[in-house]
Short mmCIF file of C-alpha atoms and ligand atoms in Angstrom, two decimals:
data_model
loop_
_atom_site.label_atom_id
_atom_site.label_comp_id
_atom_site.label_asym_id
_atom_site.label_seq_id
_atom_site.Cartn_x
_atom_site.Cartn_y
_atom_site.Cartn_z
CA UNK A 24 0.00 0.00 0.00
CA UNK A 25 2.88 2.36 0.70
CA UNK A 26 4.17 1.52 -2.72
CA UNK A 27 0.92 2.64 -4.45
CA UNK A 28 1.00 5.98 -2.64
CA UNK A 29 4.66 6.43 -3.48
CA UNK A 30 3.89 5.75 -7.16
CA UNK A 31 1.14 8.41 -7.15
CA UNK A 32 3.54 10.90 -5.67
CA UNK A 33 6.21 9.96 -8.20
CA UNK A 34 3.69 10.52 -11.03
CA UNK A 35 2.78 13.96 -9.74
CA UNK A 36 6.43 14.90 -9.34
CA UNK A 37 7.18 13.74 -12.85
CA UNK A 38 4.18 15.64 -14.29
CA UNK A 39 5.22 18.74 -12.44
CA UNK A 40 8.78 18.61 -13.64
CA UNK A 41 8.43 17.55 -17.25
CA UNK A 42 5.12 18.93 -18.52
CA UNK A 43 3.32 22.24 -18.66
CA UNK A 44 1.52 21.26 -15.44
CA UNK A 45 4.17 23.31 -13.73
CA UNK A 46 2.49 26.42 -15.10
CA UNK A 47 -1.01 25.26 -14.47
CA UNK A 48 -0.87 24.38 -10.83
CA UNK A 49 -4.60 24.26 -10.25
CA UNK A 50 -4.96 21.59 -12.93
CA UNK A 51 -2.20 19.59 -11.34
CA UNK A 52 -3.84 19.90 -7.93
CA UNK A 53 -7.17 18.92 -9.37
CA UNK A 54 -5.57 15.92 -11.08
CA UNK A 55 -3.83 14.81 -7.89
CA UNK A 56 -6.92 15.16 -5.75
CA UNK A 57 -9.46 13.66 -8.14
CA UNK A 58 -7.63 11.18 -10.33
CA UNK A 59 -5.15 9.94 -7.78
CA UNK A 60 -5.82 8.82 -4.26
CA UNK A 61 -4.24 11.84 -2.59
CA UNK A 62 -6.23 14.01 -0.23
CA UNK A 63 -4.58 17.25 -1.13
CA UNK A 64 -1.62 18.78 -2.89
CA UNK A 65 -0.03 22.14 -2.29
CA UNK A 66 2.77 23.69 -4.23
CA UNK A 67 4.93 25.60 -1.80
CA UNK A 68 7.75 27.95 -2.70
CA UNK A 69 11.15 26.26 -2.88
CA UNK A 70 13.02 25.96 0.38
CA UNK A 71 14.57 23.54 2.78
CA UNK A 72 12.55 20.70 4.24
CA UNK A 73 11.96 20.77 7.97
CA UNK A 74 14.75 19.07 9.88
CA UNK A 75 14.57 15.29 9.91
CA UNK A 76 15.73 14.43 13.34
CA UNK A 77 14.83 13.54 15.92
CA UNK A 78 11.67 11.75 15.06
CA UNK A 79 11.17 9.03 17.57
CA UNK A 80 7.66 8.30 16.40
CA UNK A 81 8.67 7.21 12.97
CA UNK A 82 7.45 3.65 13.25
CA UNK A 83 8.18 0.64 11.19
CA UNK A 84 5.38 1.36 8.72
CA UNK A 85 6.35 4.98 8.29
CA UNK A 86 9.85 3.83 7.60
CA UNK A 87 8.46 1.53 4.91
CA UNK A 88 6.73 4.51 3.30
CA UNK A 89 9.79 6.71 3.32
CA UNK A 90 11.80 3.86 1.84
CA UNK A 91 9.29 3.53 -0.99
CA UNK A 92 9.35 7.25 -1.67
CA UNK A 93 13.10 7.25 -1.76
CA UNK A 94 13.03 4.41 -4.30
CA UNK A 95 10.30 5.79 -6.53
CA UNK A 96 10.78 9.53 -6.37
CA UNK A 97 14.51 9.73 -5.71
CA UNK A 98 14.25 13.15 -4.11
CA UNK A 99 14.62 14.56 -0.66
CA UNK A 100 11.44 13.78 1.19
CA UNK A 101 10.02 14.52 4.59
CA UNK A 102 7.24 12.59 6.20
CA UNK A 103 5.21 13.49 9.19
CA UNK A 104 2.75 11.06 10.50
CA UNK A 105 2.36 12.50 13.94
CA UNK A 106 0.71 15.83 13.35
CA UNK A 107 -2.56 14.79 11.84
CA UNK A 108 -4.22 11.64 12.87
CA UNK A 109 -5.68 9.71 9.97
CA UNK A 110 -3.51 11.64 7.50
CA UNK A 111 0.11 11.52 6.51
CA UNK A 112 1.93 14.58 5.32
CA UNK A 113 4.67 14.14 2.77
CA UNK A 114 6.90 16.90 1.45
CA UNK A 115 9.13 16.49 -1.59
CA UNK A 116 11.81 19.01 -2.32
CA UNK A 117 12.16 19.97 -5.98
CA UNK A 118 14.27 22.63 -7.62
CA UNK A 119 11.48 25.07 -8.33
CA UNK A 120 9.12 24.23 -5.52
CA UNK A 121 8.32 22.02 -2.60
CA UNK A 122 5.33 19.75 -3.06
CA UNK A 123 3.23 19.05 0.00
CA UNK A 124 1.01 16.00 -0.20
CA UNK A 125 -1.50 14.77 2.27
CA UNK A 126 -2.63 11.19 1.95
CA UNK A 127 -5.11 9.27 4.08
CA UNK A 128 -3.30 7.03 6.50
CA UNK A 129 -5.60 4.07 5.96
CA UNK A 130 -4.61 4.07 2.35
CA UNK A 131 -0.96 3.77 3.18
CA UNK A 132 -1.06 1.05 5.73
CA UNK A 133 -3.68 -1.35 6.94
CA UNK A 134 -3.55 -0.74 10.65
CA UNK A 135 -6.09 -3.23 11.84
CA UNK A 136 -4.02 -4.13 14.85
CA UNK A 137 -6.97 -4.67 17.15
CA UNK A 138 -8.38 -7.41 14.93
CA UNK A 139 -4.94 -8.91 14.76
CA UNK A 140 -4.68 -8.86 18.54
CA UNK A 141 -8.11 -10.40 19.00
CA UNK A 142 -7.22 -13.17 16.60
CA UNK A 143 -3.89 -13.76 18.18
CA UNK A 144 -5.21 -13.90 21.74
CA UNK A 145 -8.22 -15.96 20.65
CA UNK A 146 -6.27 -18.54 18.74
CA UNK A 147 -3.63 -18.73 21.48
CA UNK A 148 -6.33 -19.43 24.03
CA UNK A 149 -7.81 -22.15 21.89
CA UNK A 150 -4.40 -23.66 21.23
CA UNK A 151 -3.36 -23.47 24.87
CA UNK A 152 -6.53 -25.20 26.03
CA UNK A 153 -6.10 -27.88 23.40
CA UNK A 154 -2.49 -28.33 24.46
CA UNK A 155 -3.43 -28.56 28.14
CA UNK A 156 -6.03 -31.23 27.42
CA UNK A 157 -3.66 -33.19 25.20
CA UNK A 158 -0.75 -32.93 27.60
CA UNK A 159 -2.86 -34.03 30.52
CA UNK A 160 -3.85 -37.09 28.60
CA UNK A 161 -0.25 -37.80 27.75
CA UNK A 162 1.11 -37.14 31.21
CA UNK A 163 -1.29 -39.45 32.98
CA UNK A 164 0.17 -42.64 31.46
CA UNK A 165 3.69 -41.39 32.23
CA UNK A 166 2.70 -40.84 35.85
CA UNK A 167 1.14 -44.29 36.02
CA UNK A 168 4.33 -45.77 34.65
CA UNK A 169 6.38 -43.85 37.21
CA UNK A 170 4.15 -45.09 40.03
CA UNK A 171 4.36 -48.66 38.80
CA UNK A 172 8.16 -48.47 38.51
CA UNK A 173 8.43 -46.90 41.95
CA UNK A 174 6.25 -49.55 43.54
CA UNK A 175 8.12 -52.37 41.82
CA UNK A 176 11.47 -50.84 42.84
CA UNK A 177 10.39 -50.75 46.46
CA UNK A 178 9.44 -54.40 46.27
CA UNK A 179 5.74 -53.68 46.71
CA UNK A 180 4.56 -55.49 43.65
CA UNK A 181 2.97 -54.05 40.59
CA UNK A 182 -0.49 -52.50 40.09
CA UNK A 183 -2.78 -55.24 38.77
CA UNK A 184 -4.46 -53.10 36.17
CA UNK A 185 -1.34 -51.55 34.71
CA UNK A 186 -1.53 -51.32 30.95
CA UNK A 187 0.69 -49.38 28.56
CA UNK A 188 -1.30 -46.37 27.35
CA UNK A 189 -0.77 -42.97 25.80
CA UNK A 190 1.42 -41.85 22.94
CA UNK A 191 3.44 -44.38 20.99
CA UNK A 192 6.69 -43.47 22.74
CA UNK A 193 5.14 -43.70 26.18
CA UNK A 194 3.59 -47.05 25.34
CA UNK A 195 6.94 -48.23 24.10
CA UNK A 196 8.62 -47.23 27.37
CA UNK A 197 5.87 -48.91 29.38
CA UNK A 198 6.14 -52.10 27.32
CA UNK A 199 9.91 -52.17 27.76
CA UNK A 200 9.38 -51.72 31.48
CA UNK A 201 6.83 -54.51 31.70
CA UNK A 202 9.18 -56.83 29.83
CA UNK A 203 12.01 -55.91 32.16
CA UNK A 204 9.81 -56.61 35.16
CA UNK A 205 8.86 -60.00 33.75
CA UNK A 206 12.49 -60.87 33.17
CA UNK A 207 13.47 -59.85 36.68
CA UNK A 208 10.60 -61.75 38.25
CA UNK A 209 11.38 -64.84 36.22
CA UNK A 210 15.04 -64.59 37.12
CA UNK A 211 14.30 -64.33 40.82
CA UNK A 212 11.88 -67.24 40.66
CA UNK A 213 14.39 -69.45 38.90
CA UNK A 214 17.05 -68.64 41.42
CA UNK A 215 14.75 -69.28 44.36
CA UNK A 216 13.61 -72.65 43.04
CA UNK A 217 17.14 -73.77 42.34
CA UNK A 218 18.32 -72.68 45.78
CA UNK A 219 15.43 -74.35 47.48
CA UNK A 220 16.47 -77.58 45.75
CA UNK A 221 20.14 -77.22 46.68
CA UNK A 222 19.41 -76.31 50.26
CA UNK A 223 17.04 -79.19 50.65
CA UNK A 224 19.55 -81.71 49.28
CA UNK A 225 22.46 -80.43 51.34
CA UNK A 226 20.43 -80.21 54.49
CA UNK A 227 19.34 -83.79 54.12
CA UNK A 228 22.95 -84.91 53.85
CA UNK A 229 23.97 -82.79 56.83
CA UNK A 230 21.17 -84.18 58.93
CA UNK A 231 22.26 -87.68 58.05
CA UNK A 232 25.81 -86.71 59.01
CA UNK A 233 24.67 -85.41 62.39
CA UNK A 234 22.65 -88.52 63.08
CA UNK A 235 25.58 -90.75 62.26
CA UNK A 236 27.84 -88.66 64.50
CA UNK A 237 25.36 -88.86 67.34
CA UNK A 238 25.52 -92.64 67.08
CA UNK A 239 29.31 -92.61 67.35
CA UNK A 240 29.35 -91.43 70.95
CA UNK A 241 31.24 -88.61 72.72
CA UNK A 242 34.93 -89.04 71.99
CA UNK A 243 36.83 -85.69 71.72
CA UNK A 244 37.37 -86.08 67.96
CA UNK A 245 33.72 -86.68 67.51
CA UNK A 246 32.76 -83.59 69.49
CA UNK A 247 35.06 -81.58 67.28
CA UNK A 248 33.50 -83.11 64.21
CA UNK A 249 30.06 -82.29 65.54
CA UNK A 250 30.93 -78.65 66.05
CA UNK A 251 32.38 -78.53 62.52
CA UNK A 252 29.20 -79.95 61.13
CA UNK A 253 27.18 -77.39 63.07
CA UNK A 254 29.37 -74.62 61.74
CA UNK A 255 28.94 -75.96 58.26
CA UNK A 256 25.21 -75.96 58.64
CA UNK A 257 25.28 -72.40 59.89
CA UNK A 258 27.39 -71.30 56.94
CA UNK A 259 25.18 -73.13 54.52
CA UNK A 260 22.16 -71.30 55.88
CA UNK A 261 24.02 -68.02 55.46
CA UNK A 262 25.02 -68.68 51.87
CA UNK A 263 21.55 -69.70 51.00
CA UNK A 264 20.02 -66.68 52.64
CA UNK A 265 22.43 -64.46 50.75
CA UNK A 266 21.77 -66.09 47.43
CA UNK A 267 18.04 -66.13 48.08
CA UNK A 268 17.95 -62.42 48.80
CA UNK A 269 14.55 -61.66 50.24
CA UNK A 270 13.37 -65.07 49.11
CA UNK A 271 10.65 -63.68 46.91
CA UNK A 272 8.69 -62.64 49.97
CA UNK A 273 6.06 -60.11 49.05
CA UNK A 274 5.50 -56.91 50.95
CA UNK A 275 2.69 -56.74 53.49
CA UNK A 276 1.59 -53.85 55.66
CA UNK A 277 3.71 -54.07 58.77
CA UNK A 278 3.61 -52.34 62.12
CA UNK A 279 7.17 -51.15 62.56
CA UNK A 280 6.97 -50.90 66.34
CA UNK A 281 5.83 -54.50 66.64
CA UNK A 282 8.55 -55.62 64.29
CA UNK A 283 11.21 -53.90 66.38
CA UNK A 284 9.83 -55.43 69.56
CA UNK A 285 10.07 -58.84 67.94
CA UNK A 286 13.65 -58.17 66.94
CA UNK A 287 14.41 -57.09 70.47
CA UNK A 288 12.99 -60.27 71.90
CA UNK A 289 14.87 -62.48 69.44
CA UNK A 290 18.09 -60.63 70.14
CA UNK A 291 17.98 -60.93 73.91
CA UNK A 292 19.97 -64.17 73.91
CA UNK A 293 22.93 -62.47 72.19
CA UNK A 294 24.31 -61.45 75.58
CA UNK A 295 24.92 -57.70 75.78
CA UNK A 296 22.28 -55.22 76.91
CA UNK A 297 20.01 -54.43 74.02
CA UNK A 298 17.95 -51.28 74.44
CA UNK A 299 14.99 -50.56 72.20
CA UNK A 300 14.17 -46.91 71.65
CA UNK A 301 11.39 -45.59 69.53
CA UNK A 302 10.94 -42.08 68.20
CA UNK A 303 8.60 -39.47 69.61
CA UNK A 304 5.90 -40.64 67.27
CA UNK A 305 2.63 -41.44 69.02
CA UNK A 306 0.83 -43.38 66.35
CA UNK A 307 2.08 -46.70 65.08
CA UNK A 308 3.79 -46.55 61.74
CA UNK A 309 2.36 -48.94 59.16
CA UNK A 310 4.51 -49.52 56.09
CA UNK A 311 4.33 -52.18 53.39
CA UNK A 312 7.47 -54.26 54.02
CA UNK A 313 8.89 -57.70 53.47
CA UNK A 314 8.59 -58.49 57.10
CA UNK A 315 10.74 -61.60 57.45
CA UNK A 316 13.47 -60.21 55.24
CA UNK A 317 13.65 -56.89 57.07
CA UNK A 318 13.68 -58.63 60.40
CA UNK A 319 16.60 -60.67 59.20
CA UNK A 320 18.43 -57.53 58.07
CA UNK A 321 17.97 -55.84 61.46
CA UNK A 322 18.97 -59.01 63.29
CA UNK A 323 22.15 -59.17 61.22
CA UNK A 324 23.07 -55.66 62.36
CA UNK A 325 22.14 -56.41 65.95
CA UNK A 326 24.15 -59.64 65.97
CA UNK A 327 27.21 -57.74 64.73
CA UNK A 328 26.71 -55.02 67.30
CA UNK A 329 26.23 -57.57 70.07
CA UNK A 330 29.35 -59.40 69.00
CA UNK A 331 31.53 -56.30 69.17
CA UNK A 332 29.91 -54.20 71.88
CA UNK A 333 28.69 -54.56 75.44
CA UNK A 334 25.74 -52.33 74.87
CA UNK A 335 23.46 -52.10 71.89
CA UNK A 336 20.79 -49.55 71.09
CA UNK A 337 18.12 -50.21 68.48
CA UNK A 338 16.11 -47.16 67.49
CA UNK A 339 13.26 -46.69 65.05
CA UNK A 340 12.39 -43.22 63.76
CA UNK A 341 10.38 -41.96 60.85
CA UNK A 342 9.69 -38.76 59.04
CA UNK A 343 7.47 -38.06 56.06
CA UNK A 344 9.65 -39.79 53.53
CA UNK A 345 11.94 -42.20 55.34
CA UNK A 346 11.83 -44.86 57.99
CA UNK A 347 15.20 -45.18 59.76
CA UNK A 348 16.25 -48.04 61.99
CA UNK A 349 19.54 -47.38 63.82
CA UNK A 350 21.61 -50.05 65.46
CA UNK A 351 24.42 -48.64 67.61
CA UNK A 352 27.05 -50.26 69.78
CA UNK A 353 29.99 -49.26 71.95
CA UNK A 354 32.49 -51.61 70.31
CA UNK A 355 35.58 -50.76 68.25
CA UNK A 356 33.55 -49.54 65.27
CA UNK A 357 34.66 -49.71 61.65
CA UNK A 358 37.25 -47.23 60.32
CA UNK A 359 35.81 -44.89 57.67
CA UNK A 360 38.04 -46.36 54.98
CA UNK A 361 36.63 -49.84 55.55
CA UNK A 362 32.96 -48.91 55.65
CA UNK A 363 32.42 -49.54 51.97
CA UNK A 364 34.32 -52.84 52.03
CA UNK A 365 32.45 -54.55 54.83
CA UNK A 366 29.38 -54.75 52.61
CA UNK A 367 31.23 -57.05 50.24
CA UNK A 368 30.30 -60.68 50.58
CA UNK A 369 32.80 -62.72 52.63
CA UNK A 370 34.71 -59.61 53.67
CA UNK A 371 35.70 -59.51 57.34
CA UNK A 372 37.86 -57.09 59.23
CA UNK A 373 40.90 -58.16 61.11
CA UNK A 374 39.56 -57.34 64.56
CA UNK A 375 41.28 -59.04 67.41
CA UNK A 376 37.84 -60.08 68.59
CA UNK A 377 36.78 -61.30 65.22
CA UNK A 378 38.04 -64.79 65.87
CA UNK A 379 34.62 -66.27 66.48
CA UNK A 380 33.81 -69.09 64.22
CA UNK A 381 30.75 -69.42 62.16
CA UNK A 382 30.88 -65.92 60.75
CA UNK A 383 30.97 -65.92 57.02
CA UNK A 384 31.15 -62.21 56.35
CA UNK A 385 27.77 -62.18 54.64
CA UNK A 386 25.64 -60.46 57.28
CA UNK A 387 26.03 -56.91 56.02
CA UNK A 388 25.84 -57.93 52.36
CA UNK A 389 22.53 -59.67 53.00
CA UNK A 390 21.22 -56.77 55.05
CA UNK A 391 22.07 -54.28 52.33
CA UNK A 392 20.47 -56.46 49.68
CA UNK A 393 17.29 -56.48 51.69
CA UNK A 394 17.34 -52.72 52.30
CA UNK A 395 17.86 -52.11 48.59
CA UNK A 396 15.06 -54.44 47.61
CA UNK A 397 12.84 -52.07 49.58
CA UNK A 398 14.20 -49.09 47.66
CA UNK A 399 16.39 -48.03 50.60
CA UNK A 400 19.95 -48.55 51.79
CA UNK A 401 22.20 -49.02 54.81
CA UNK A 402 24.53 -46.30 56.06
CA UNK A 403 27.44 -46.79 58.42
CA UNK A 404 28.65 -44.02 60.74
CA UNK A 405 30.39 -43.57 64.01
CA UNK A 406 28.09 -43.90 66.98
CA UNK A 407 27.97 -41.52 69.92
CA UNK A 408 28.44 -44.67 72.02
CA UNK A 409 31.89 -45.02 70.47
CA UNK A 410 31.27 -47.95 68.19
CA UNK A 411 29.40 -48.38 64.94
CA UNK A 412 26.08 -46.87 64.02
CA UNK A 413 24.37 -48.75 61.22
CA UNK A 414 21.19 -47.22 59.82
CA UNK A 415 18.68 -48.95 57.61
CA UNK A 416 16.82 -46.27 55.67
CA UNK A 417 13.67 -47.21 53.83
CA UNK A 418 11.28 -45.04 51.89
CA UNK A 419 7.88 -44.91 53.58
N1 ATP B 513 29.22 -53.38 64.88
C1 ATP B 513 30.42 -53.62 64.38
N2 ATP B 513 31.55 -53.20 65.00
C2 ATP B 513 32.75 -53.45 64.46
N3 ATP B 513 32.95 -54.14 63.33
C3 ATP B 513 31.90 -54.60 62.68
C4 ATP B 513 30.58 -54.38 63.14
N4 ATP B 513 29.72 -54.95 62.29
C5 ATP B 513 30.46 -55.52 61.33
N5 ATP B 513 31.76 -55.31 61.55
C6 ATP B 513 32.86 -55.78 60.71
O1 ATP B 513 32.39 -55.99 59.41
C7 ATP B 513 32.63 -57.32 58.99
C8 ATP B 513 31.53 -57.81 58.10
O2 ATP B 513 30.32 -57.95 58.81
P1 ATP B 513 29.25 -58.98 58.37
O3 ATP B 513 28.10 -58.91 59.26
O4 ATP B 513 29.02 -58.76 56.91
O5 ATP B 513 29.99 -60.36 58.50
P2 ATP B 513 30.26 -61.21 59.83
O6 ATP B 513 29.50 -60.62 60.95
O7 ATP B 513 31.71 -61.35 59.96
O8 ATP B 513 29.65 -62.61 59.41
P3 ATP B 513 28.10 -63.03 59.40
O9 ATP B 513 27.32 -61.81 59.66
O10 ATP B 513 27.90 -63.55 58.03
O11 ATP B 513 27.97 -64.04 60.42
C9 ATP B 513 32.74 -58.10 60.27
O12 ATP B 513 33.55 -59.23 60.08
C10 ATP B 513 33.40 -57.12 61.20
O13 ATP B 513 34.79 -57.13 61.02
MG1 MG B 514 27.42 -60.25 60.88
#
């Protein structure tokens, strides 16, 4: 549109300069006002154009117009779009005169910005609502997948009605996850069945062994043999427990306080004083846990503590996210550099007191396995009692 106006102006300039219109100004004015789309034309005496700068209001569109005029007319031009609303004043400097044009603004640019705004805001609103609806539908399956993975990771089983849904990529991820879960479950089952077989066979043999020894009487060699067989049985149980992990036990809602009391009772025969402390919490804490497995993990810690210390404290605390079970003792503790190693299977420290037989170095490895199968872990620190503080941390 700027271009059309610029062409009109160029035509008038050309007429004025090259034809007799220069002498018949009223005809030229009449021509410009009636034949061309210009509101008015004035022929002013020659002179300088008003100064150009500064004109901060010269917008993008006005700049487009002045560009066009420069291209088409190739003369000094001056544009003022501020003075008169709805009109644009253009002055062109010629040798013999200055031409002053006034053109309607609407003819130069289409300034329907309000319609543009309405459209933009309207379509954005529509698009945003569509996006929100679509995204919600896509996010729901991702959340379901996250929940399922979380629950499976904490050993709490898998939602029965879980089905891959949503966009292709999300379904793909969910399918891959389901396959992985199946593989893991199958793997664990295979291992458990095999171990059950092995343990059964070996136990039978050991029992036979013990019976035969019992028949042989009480000679010193035989007593020694008996204690070896007992030790062997103990170790066998340990290996099997380690290899079995949590034995495929499934999580059931467990009262943590009751569980700790049970542990306390079972641990009383270890010898040292075992003190049970529970947090300030009034209400009982109910958490889905593999009860037998967790009990075994705590007992492993307590048996270590009782072996090395003369006093053992077992403490259960919980906050919003974590359940912590501390087992502290006043023994020699474990140096910081060794704390990562003791979790390795069969690893035992060279404590002077660690001469007891029947320890295989699997207790902590088993306990950590169990904590991890609940989505938690075991931390070792120095206790205020002077010995070791082992903490089982489980997500609630
Ligand atoms: N409370 C503790 N104080 C000092 N040292 C400890 C303590 N608990 C464990 N340890 C050290 O860590 C080692 C590994 O412990 P872990 O329970 O895994 O095996 P273990 O007690 O030797 O054998 P198992 O538990 O299989 O009978 C122990 O041999 C011991 O040296
Ligand atoms: Mg142990």
